[in-house]
Amino acid sequence: MIGLGTMGAGIAEVLAAAGRTVIGVDADQAALDRGRTIVETSTGRALERDKITADQRTALTERISYHTDFAAVADAEVVIEAVSENLELKRSIFTRLGEVARPETLLATNTSSLPITDIAVASGRADRVVGVHFFNPAPVQRLVEVVKTVLTAPSAQTQALELVNDLGKTPILCGDRAGFVVNALLVPYLNRAARLYQDGCATAAQIDEAMVAAGNPMGPLALIDLVGLDVTVSALDRMYSETRDRRHAPVALLAALVSAGRLGRKTGQGILLQAEPRPAPLIDRSAELPDALLLPYLNDVCRMVEIGYATPEVIDTGMSLGCRMPRPFDVLADLGPAAVLAGQQQIFAATAEPGDRPALLLERLAAAPDPAAALTELRAMA
Ligand code: 3HC
């Protein structure tokens, strides 16, 4: 495991919990100590919640060793990199891995926002490189996105899928596109929530409570603080650079908080945890919730299916196991395609954002003689 920050330490814990010997590598002793503390805190919580016994916790932590020397991974079967989202740093690590790792070693990156192909080619053996994208907190979320590039060998893809299954997680296979499946749907939703808050349309509590009432385990603003504002902004930047959809440009408030070093839980201050209380909204638009956030998200879900990037089943698995959100196609079925379309048409009329245009697939479903039956048929597609 290269990089023992929030995600790297979480992945190390998952590997060790599944009985693997984990060689943890980070830049210096301070980084290794932080990684060890993250594992201790998380396994302590797992113990408190009766997820593991004290003996299992001891065995798990003893399976992880800590090193500052890259050569420690020379004999590893799999190397997973989870350093910060910096392309040059990741490329230099993959160049080193190309030199020190065995030729048959599976090389994986946990990047959520950088093109995996660009990282893979730096290794000189891009056929052995995949993305394995874990979700925060890694020990809790059951999903891992396995990302193949145009250069990934089928054997490397199979090995990655098997690894994820062995870890007790569920993989979904994705192409190397901005956001993969889950973030491509999640981060635009988070950005939209941040915009409502920034523009004073509703209070933070109103936004988060409305989305919790809609069945999510936490509100979008709390989730931004959990995943990190830097990670959220990087993921949005990558989406924006690929889609040129203005809705994907990180809102000014998020960008400013990142510049200020307020990155969320990991730094103690973030979007919810701000020093100054915000003034009450001038025009309270909280009555538009949860539709203002939910309907564009469902519309994006339909568009992702429409373009053939993912099936309804893959999207449902992704959002429910990656983020513990309700399965989007259950929500669409509950609300009914016609009601979702009508609401989305209103949103599009108000925003005039091309990205808010109702998806053709949503229009087709709503226009079907029996929309519920059309939706069931769509969900059965392989
Ligand atoms: N180890 C093992 N299990 C743990 C644990 C740990 N350290 N911490 C919590 N758990 C378990 C609990 O036992 C509980 O299990 P159960 O459902 O089987 O009873 C479950 O996790 C939930 O715990 P709680 O209900 O007690 O809630 P918490 O407040 O502790 O944690 C949460 C809440 C797990 C963070 C939950 O709110 C959640 O899932 N939120 C959504 C998080 C999310 O969306 N993550 C993905 C973000 S996107 C991402 O990471 C990708 C990146 O690229 C941006």
mmCIF file with all atom_site columns, C-alpha atoms in Angstrom, residues 85-199:
data_model
loop_
_atom_site.group_PDB
_atom_site.id
_atom_site.type_symbol
_atom_site.label_atom_id
_atom_site.label_alt_id
_atom_site.label_comp_id
_atom_site.label_asym_id
_atom_site.label_entity_id
_atom_site.label_seq_id
_atom_site.pdbx_PDB_ins_code
_atom_site.Cartn_x
_atom_site.Cartn_y
_atom_site.Cartn_z
_atom_site.occupancy
_atom_site.B_iso_or_equiv
_atom_site.pdbx_formal_charge
_atom_site.auth_seq_id
_atom_site.auth_comp_id
_atom_site.auth_asym_id
_atom_site.auth_atom_id
_atom_site.pdbx_PDB_model_num
ATOM 1   C CA . GLU A 1 85  ? -4.470  13.580  -6.116  1.00 0.00 ? 85  GLU A CA 1
ATOM 2   C CA . ASN A 1 86  ? -1.400  14.898  -7.906  1.00 0.00 ? 86  ASN A CA 1
ATOM 3   C CA . LEU A 1 87  ? -0.765  13.508  -11.380 1.00 0.00 ? 87  LEU A CA 1
ATOM 4   C CA . GLU A 1 88  ? 2.999   14.144  -11.416 1.00 0.00 ? 88  GLU A CA 1
ATOM 5   C CA . LEU A 1 89  ? 3.414   12.501  -8.011  1.00 0.00 ? 89  LEU A CA 1
ATOM 6   C CA . LYS A 1 90  ? 1.387   9.476   -9.068  1.00 0.00 ? 90  LYS A CA 1
ATOM 7   C CA . ARG A 1 91  ? 3.238   9.172   -12.362 1.00 0.00 ? 91  ARG A CA 1
ATOM 8   C CA . SER A 1 92  ? 6.602   9.265   -10.582 1.00 0.00 ? 92  SER A CA 1
ATOM 9   C CA . ILE A 1 93  ? 5.403   6.533   -8.211  1.00 0.00 ? 93  ILE A CA 1
ATOM 10  C CA . PHE A 1 94  ? 4.307   4.340   -11.135 1.00 0.00 ? 94  PHE A CA 1
ATOM 11  C CA . THR A 1 95  ? 7.651   4.902   -12.852 1.00 0.00 ? 95  THR A CA 1
ATOM 12  C CA . ARG A 1 96  ? 9.345   3.670   -9.654  1.00 0.00 ? 96  ARG A CA 1
ATOM 13  C CA . LEU A 1 97  ? 6.936   0.726   -9.441  1.00 0.00 ? 97  LEU A CA 1
ATOM 14  C CA . GLY A 1 98  ? 7.790   -0.212  -13.022 1.00 0.00 ? 98  GLY A CA 1
ATOM 15  C CA . GLU A 1 99  ? 11.404  -0.477  -11.878 1.00 0.00 ? 99  GLU A CA 1
ATOM 16  C CA . VAL A 1 100 ? 11.033  -2.230  -8.503  1.00 0.00 ? 100 VAL A CA 1
ATOM 17  C CA . ALA A 1 101 ? 7.908   -4.430  -8.708  1.00 0.00 ? 101 ALA A CA 1
ATOM 18  C CA . ARG A 1 102 ? 7.891   -7.945  -10.169 1.00 0.00 ? 102 ARG A CA 1
ATOM 19  C CA . PRO A 1 103 ? 6.724   -8.038  -13.806 1.00 0.00 ? 103 PRO A CA 1
ATOM 20  C CA . GLU A 1 104 ? 3.553   -9.977  -12.939 1.00 0.00 ? 104 GLU A CA 1
ATOM 21  C CA . THR A 1 105 ? 2.534   -7.681  -10.057 1.00 0.00 ? 105 THR A CA 1
ATOM 22  C CA . LEU A 1 106 ? -0.870  -6.045  -10.384 1.00 0.00 ? 106 LEU A CA 1
ATOM 23  C CA . LEU A 1 107 ? -0.425  -2.269  -10.100 1.00 0.00 ? 107 LEU A CA 1
ATOM 24  C CA . ALA A 1 108 ? -3.470  -0.314  -9.004  1.00 0.00 ? 108 ALA A CA 1
ATOM 25  C CA . THR A 1 109 ? -4.310  3.304   -8.260  1.00 0.00 ? 109 THR A CA 1
ATOM 26  C CA . ASN A 1 110 ? -7.122  4.506   -6.011  1.00 0.00 ? 110 ASN A CA 1
ATOM 27  C CA . THR A 1 111 ? -7.358  7.843   -7.814  1.00 0.00 ? 111 THR A CA 1
ATOM 28  C CA . SER A 1 112 ? -10.857 9.285   -7.977  1.00 0.00 ? 112 SER A CA 1
ATOM 29  C CA . SER A 1 113 ? -10.115 12.173  -10.270 1.00 0.00 ? 113 SER A CA 1
ATOM 30  C CA . LEU A 1 114 ? -7.071  11.573  -12.448 1.00 0.00 ? 114 LEU A CA 1
ATOM 31  C CA . PRO A 1 115 ? -7.018  9.733   -15.785 1.00 0.00 ? 115 PRO A CA 1
ATOM 32  C CA . ILE A 1 116 ? -5.783  6.209   -15.015 1.00 0.00 ? 116 ILE A CA 1
ATOM 33  C CA . THR A 1 117 ? -4.348  5.858   -18.501 1.00 0.00 ? 117 THR A CA 1
ATOM 34  C CA . ASP A 1 118 ? -2.004  8.820   -17.847 1.00 0.00 ? 118 ASP A CA 1
ATOM 35  C CA . ILE A 1 119 ? -0.796  7.182   -14.631 1.00 0.00 ? 119 ILE A CA 1
ATOM 36  C CA . ALA A 1 120 ? -0.528  3.704   -16.183 1.00 0.00 ? 120 ALA A CA 1
ATOM 37  C CA . VAL A 1 121 ? 1.734   4.658   -19.076 1.00 0.00 ? 121 VAL A CA 1
ATOM 38  C CA . ALA A 1 122 ? 4.361   6.028   -16.661 1.00 0.00 ? 122 ALA A CA 1
ATOM 39  C CA . SER A 1 123 ? 4.948   2.477   -15.365 1.00 0.00 ? 123 SER A CA 1
ATOM 40  C CA . GLY A 1 124 ? 6.158   1.132   -18.696 1.00 0.00 ? 124 GLY A CA 1
ATOM 41  C CA . ARG A 1 125 ? 3.740   -1.788  -18.252 1.00 0.00 ? 125 ARG A CA 1
ATOM 42  C CA . ALA A 1 126 ? 0.321   -0.238  -18.587 1.00 0.00 ? 126 ALA A CA 1
ATOM 43  C CA . ASP A 1 127 ? -1.205  -3.661  -19.349 1.00 0.00 ? 127 ASP A CA 1
ATOM 44  C CA . ARG A 1 128 ? -0.791  -4.530  -15.630 1.00 0.00 ? 128 ARG A CA 1
ATOM 45  C CA . VAL A 1 129 ? -2.425  -1.303  -14.354 1.00 0.00 ? 129 VAL A CA 1
ATOM 46  C CA . VAL A 1 130 ? -6.026  -0.818  -13.212 1.00 0.00 ? 130 VAL A CA 1
ATOM 47  C CA . GLY A 1 131 ? -7.951  1.585   -11.024 1.00 0.00 ? 131 GLY A CA 1
ATOM 48  C CA . VAL A 1 132 ? -9.384  0.259   -7.769  1.00 0.00 ? 132 VAL A CA 1
ATOM 49  C CA . HIS A 1 133 ? -11.553 3.033   -6.413  1.00 0.00 ? 133 HIS A CA 1
ATOM 50  C CA . PHE A 1 134 ? -12.602 2.540   -2.785  1.00 0.00 ? 134 PHE A CA 1
ATOM 51  C CA . PHE A 1 135 ? -15.203 4.635   -0.968  1.00 0.00 ? 135 PHE A CA 1
ATOM 52  C CA . ASN A 1 136 ? -14.875 6.519   2.274   1.00 0.00 ? 136 ASN A CA 1
ATOM 53  C CA . PRO A 1 137 ? -14.847 5.040   4.911   1.00 0.00 ? 137 PRO A CA 1
ATOM 54  C CA . ALA A 1 138 ? -13.130 2.136   3.110   1.00 0.00 ? 138 ALA A CA 1
ATOM 55  C CA . PRO A 1 139 ? -13.768 -0.416  5.882   1.00 0.00 ? 139 PRO A CA 1
ATOM 56  C CA . VAL A 1 140 ? -17.516 0.344   5.795   1.00 0.00 ? 140 VAL A CA 1
ATOM 57  C CA . GLN A 1 141 ? -18.490 0.910   2.153   1.00 0.00 ? 141 GLN A CA 1
ATOM 58  C CA . ARG A 1 142 ? -18.912 -2.365  0.276   1.00 0.00 ? 142 ARG A CA 1
ATOM 59  C CA . LEU A 1 143 ? -18.228 -1.130  -3.259  1.00 0.00 ? 143 LEU A CA 1
ATOM 60  C CA . VAL A 1 144 ? -14.993 -0.924  -5.224  1.00 0.00 ? 144 VAL A CA 1
ATOM 61  C CA . GLU A 1 145 ? -14.960 0.425   -8.777  1.00 0.00 ? 145 GLU A CA 1
ATOM 62  C CA . VAL A 1 146 ? -12.478 -1.527  -10.896 1.00 0.00 ? 146 VAL A CA 1
ATOM 63  C CA . VAL A 1 147 ? -11.378 0.732   -13.729 1.00 0.00 ? 147 VAL A CA 1
ATOM 64  C CA . LYS A 1 148 ? -9.859  -0.616  -16.900 1.00 0.00 ? 148 LYS A CA 1
ATOM 65  C CA . THR A 1 149 ? -8.104  1.506   -19.470 1.00 0.00 ? 149 THR A CA 1
ATOM 66  C CA . VAL A 1 150 ? -7.745  0.750   -23.168 1.00 0.00 ? 150 VAL A CA 1
ATOM 67  C CA . LEU A 1 151 ? -4.340  -0.742  -22.279 1.00 0.00 ? 151 LEU A CA 1
ATOM 68  C CA . THR A 1 152 ? -5.366  -2.997  -19.362 1.00 0.00 ? 152 THR A CA 1
ATOM 69  C CA . ALA A 1 153 ? -4.811  -6.709  -20.082 1.00 0.00 ? 153 ALA A CA 1
ATOM 70  C CA . PRO A 1 154 ? -7.884  -8.930  -19.527 1.00 0.00 ? 154 PRO A CA 1
ATOM 71  C CA . SER A 1 155 ? -5.842  -10.961 -17.002 1.00 0.00 ? 155 SER A CA 1
ATOM 72  C CA . ALA A 1 156 ? -5.152  -7.827  -14.915 1.00 0.00 ? 156 ALA A CA 1
ATOM 73  C CA . GLN A 1 157 ? -8.826  -6.906  -15.004 1.00 0.00 ? 157 GLN A CA 1
ATOM 74  C CA . THR A 1 158 ? -9.802  -10.419 -13.832 1.00 0.00 ? 158 THR A CA 1
ATOM 75  C CA . GLN A 1 159 ? -7.172  -10.358 -11.095 1.00 0.00 ? 159 GLN A CA 1
ATOM 76  C CA . ALA A 1 160 ? -8.502  -7.009  -9.821  1.00 0.00 ? 160 ALA A CA 1
ATOM 77  C CA . LEU A 1 161 ? -12.105 -8.227  -9.811  1.00 0.00 ? 161 LEU A CA 1
ATOM 78  C CA . GLU A 1 162 ? -11.066 -11.379 -7.923  1.00 0.00 ? 162 GLU A CA 1
ATOM 79  C CA . LEU A 1 163 ? -9.075  -9.359  -5.408  1.00 0.00 ? 163 LEU A CA 1
ATOM 80  C CA . VAL A 1 164 ? -12.084 -7.151  -4.658  1.00 0.00 ? 164 VAL A CA 1
ATOM 81  C CA . ASN A 1 165 ? -14.298 -10.202 -4.189  1.00 0.00 ? 165 ASN A CA 1
ATOM 82  C CA . ASP A 1 166 ? -11.684 -11.788 -1.896  1.00 0.00 ? 166 ASP A CA 1
ATOM 83  C CA . LEU A 1 167 ? -11.750 -8.663  0.245   1.00 0.00 ? 167 LEU A CA 1
ATOM 84  C CA . GLY A 1 168 ? -15.473 -9.186  0.772   1.00 0.00 ? 168 GLY A CA 1
ATOM 85  C CA . LYS A 1 169 ? -16.373 -6.163  -1.357  1.00 0.00 ? 169 LYS A CA 1
ATOM 86  C CA . THR A 1 170 ? -18.498 -5.932  -4.489  1.00 0.00 ? 170 THR A CA 1
ATOM 87  C CA . PRO A 1 171 ? -16.761 -4.723  -7.662  1.00 0.00 ? 171 PRO A CA 1
ATOM 88  C CA . ILE A 1 172 ? -18.298 -2.868  -10.570 1.00 0.00 ? 172 ILE A CA 1
ATOM 89  C CA . LEU A 1 173 ? -16.302 -2.592  -13.777 1.00 0.00 ? 173 LEU A CA 1
ATOM 90  C CA . CYS A 1 174 ? -15.983 0.920   -15.227 1.00 0.00 ? 174 CYS A CA 1
ATOM 91  C CA . GLY A 1 175 ? -14.296 2.649   -18.140 1.00 0.00 ? 175 GLY A CA 1
ATOM 92  C CA . ASP A 1 176 ? -11.660 5.358   -17.536 1.00 0.00 ? 176 ASP A CA 1
ATOM 93  C CA . ARG A 1 177 ? -13.989 8.342   -17.671 1.00 0.00 ? 177 ARG A CA 1
ATOM 94  C CA . ALA A 1 178 ? -14.189 11.311  -15.327 1.00 0.00 ? 178 ALA A CA 1
ATOM 95  C CA . GLY A 1 179 ? -15.908 10.251  -12.111 1.00 0.00 ? 179 GLY A CA 1
ATOM 96  C CA . PHE A 1 180 ? -16.259 6.620   -13.214 1.00 0.00 ? 180 PHE A CA 1
ATOM 97  C CA . VAL A 1 181 ? -19.840 5.642   -12.294 1.00 0.00 ? 181 VAL A CA 1
ATOM 98  C CA . VAL A 1 182 ? -20.383 6.782   -8.725  1.00 0.00 ? 182 VAL A CA 1
ATOM 99  C CA . ASN A 1 183 ? -18.554 10.111  -8.555  1.00 0.00 ? 183 ASN A CA 1
ATOM 100 C CA . ALA A 1 184 ? -19.936 11.128  -11.951 1.00 0.00 ? 184 ALA A CA 1
ATOM 101 C CA . LEU A 1 185 ? -23.358 11.071  -10.292 1.00 0.00 ? 185 LEU A CA 1
ATOM 102 C CA . LEU A 1 186 ? -22.379 11.984  -6.741  1.00 0.00 ? 186 LEU A CA 1
ATOM 103 C CA . VAL A 1 187 ? -20.070 14.989  -7.083  1.00 0.00 ? 187 VAL A CA 1
ATOM 104 C CA . PRO A 1 188 ? -22.388 17.045  -9.332  1.00 0.00 ? 188 PRO A CA 1
ATOM 105 C CA . TYR A 1 189 ? -25.045 16.469  -6.649  1.00 0.00 ? 189 TYR A CA 1
ATOM 106 C CA . LEU A 1 190 ? -22.618 17.649  -3.946  1.00 0.00 ? 190 LEU A CA 1
ATOM 107 C CA . ASN A 1 191 ? -21.698 20.712  -6.020  1.00 0.00 ? 191 ASN A CA 1
ATOM 108 C CA . ARG A 1 192 ? -25.383 21.532  -6.510  1.00 0.00 ? 192 ARG A CA 1
ATOM 109 C CA . ALA A 1 193 ? -25.946 21.310  -2.745  1.00 0.00 ? 193 ALA A CA 1
ATOM 110 C CA . ALA A 1 194 ? -22.932 23.557  -2.113  1.00 0.00 ? 194 ALA A CA 1
ATOM 111 C CA . ARG A 1 195 ? -24.340 26.075  -4.622  1.00 0.00 ? 195 ARG A CA 1
ATOM 112 C CA . LEU A 1 196 ? -27.747 26.193  -2.903  1.00 0.00 ? 196 LEU A CA 1
ATOM 113 C CA . TYR A 1 197 ? -25.948 26.819  0.368   1.00 0.00 ? 197 TYR A CA 1
ATOM 114 C CA . GLN A 1 198 ? -23.519 29.354  -1.077  1.00 0.00 ? 198 GLN A CA 1
ATOM 115 C CA . ASP A 1 199 ? -26.316 31.285  -2.780  1.00 0.00 ? 199 ASP A CA 1
#
